[in-house]
Amino acid sequence: MYSWKRETCNYSEFKNIPQLRKKYIYQFHCNHGDEESLTEILSNGRGFVSNQINDPTKNRKFIKQIQNEFKFD
């Protein structure tokens, strides 16, 4: 079971907690690379995930792409 007191966690620990399910997840922080992302685990892959270290400029670019895709103003 997950403990909020730990510094890191494995996202797979959230798989069997239905209260955490989301329609979409946009994960802009680093995602350990070889593990399933929160997007894959909690929203069936709907959303966005980055497997790299991003700076604010990259994040703004990703957000603009998402806004264009969904026609947000």
Short mmCIF file of C-alpha atoms in Angstrom, two decimals:
data_model
loop_
_atom_site.label_atom_id
_atom_site.label_comp_id
_atom_site.label_asym_id
_atom_site.label_seq_id
_atom_site.Cartn_x
_atom_site.Cartn_y
_atom_site.Cartn_z
CA MET A 1 0.00 0.00 0.00
CA TYR A 2 1.21 3.50 -0.81
CA SER A 3 2.50 5.73 1.99
CA TRP A 4 2.36 9.51 1.47
CA LYS A 5 5.42 9.82 3.74
CA ARG A 6 7.79 8.24 1.21
CA GLU A 7 9.74 10.53 -1.11
CA THR A 8 9.06 8.46 -4.23
CA CYS A 9 6.42 5.99 -5.27
CA ASN A 10 5.70 3.52 -8.02
CA TYR A 11 2.66 4.67 -9.97
CA SER A 12 1.59 1.04 -10.33
CA GLU A 13 0.59 1.18 -6.66
CA PHE A 14 -2.37 3.34 -7.74
CA LYS A 15 -3.84 0.76 -10.16
CA ASN A 16 -6.36 -0.70 -7.74
CA ILE A 17 -7.65 2.55 -6.25
CA PRO A 18 -10.78 3.35 -8.29
CA GLN A 19 -11.27 6.74 -6.59
CA LEU A 20 -8.16 8.00 -8.41
CA ARG A 21 -9.46 7.25 -11.93
CA LYS A 22 -9.69 10.32 -14.19
CA LYS A 23 -11.11 11.00 -17.64
CA TYR A 24 -7.82 12.63 -18.76
CA ILE A 25 -4.42 13.17 -17.15
CA TYR A 26 -1.77 15.59 -18.40
CA GLN A 27 1.54 14.69 -16.77
CA PHE A 28 4.20 17.31 -17.49
CA HIS A 29 6.81 16.16 -15.00
CA CYS A 30 9.31 13.40 -15.52
CA ASN A 31 7.82 9.91 -15.63
CA HIS A 32 10.57 7.46 -14.62
CA GLY A 33 10.75 6.38 -18.26
CA ASP A 34 10.35 2.61 -18.02
CA GLU A 35 7.26 2.46 -15.80
CA GLU A 36 3.65 2.96 -16.78
CA SER A 37 2.66 6.60 -16.50
CA LEU A 38 -0.18 8.01 -14.42
CA THR A 39 -1.92 8.67 -17.73
CA GLU A 40 -1.76 4.97 -18.64
CA ILE A 41 -2.73 3.74 -15.19
CA LEU A 42 -5.48 6.17 -14.18
CA SER A 43 -7.02 7.38 -17.46
CA ASN A 44 -6.54 4.46 -19.88
CA GLY A 45 -3.90 6.44 -21.79
CA ARG A 46 -6.12 9.49 -22.38
CA GLY A 47 -4.14 12.69 -21.95
CA PHE A 48 -0.45 13.47 -22.15
CA VAL A 49 2.71 12.21 -20.51
CA SER A 50 6.32 13.30 -20.79
CA ASN A 51 9.17 10.85 -20.22
CA GLN A 52 11.78 13.58 -20.19
CA ILE A 53 12.80 16.49 -18.02
CA ASN A 54 10.96 19.56 -19.27
CA ASP A 55 11.61 23.22 -18.78
CA PRO A 56 8.83 25.86 -18.75
CA THR A 57 9.35 26.61 -22.46
CA LYS A 58 8.77 22.98 -23.44
CA ASN A 59 5.73 22.78 -21.16
CA ARG A 60 4.20 25.88 -22.79
CA LYS A 61 4.73 24.30 -26.21
CA PHE A 62 2.99 21.09 -25.11
CA ILE A 63 0.11 23.06 -23.58
CA LYS A 64 -0.36 25.07 -26.79
CA GLN A 65 -0.49 21.82 -28.79
CA ILE A 66 -3.12 20.41 -26.41
CA GLN A 67 -5.15 23.62 -26.60
CA ASN A 68 -5.06 23.52 -30.41
CA GLU A 69 -6.04 19.86 -30.45
CA PHE A 70 -9.09 20.46 -28.24
CA LYS A 71 -9.83 23.95 -29.62
CA PHE A 72 -9.48 25.61 -26.20
CA ASP A 73 -9.19 29.40 -26.22
#
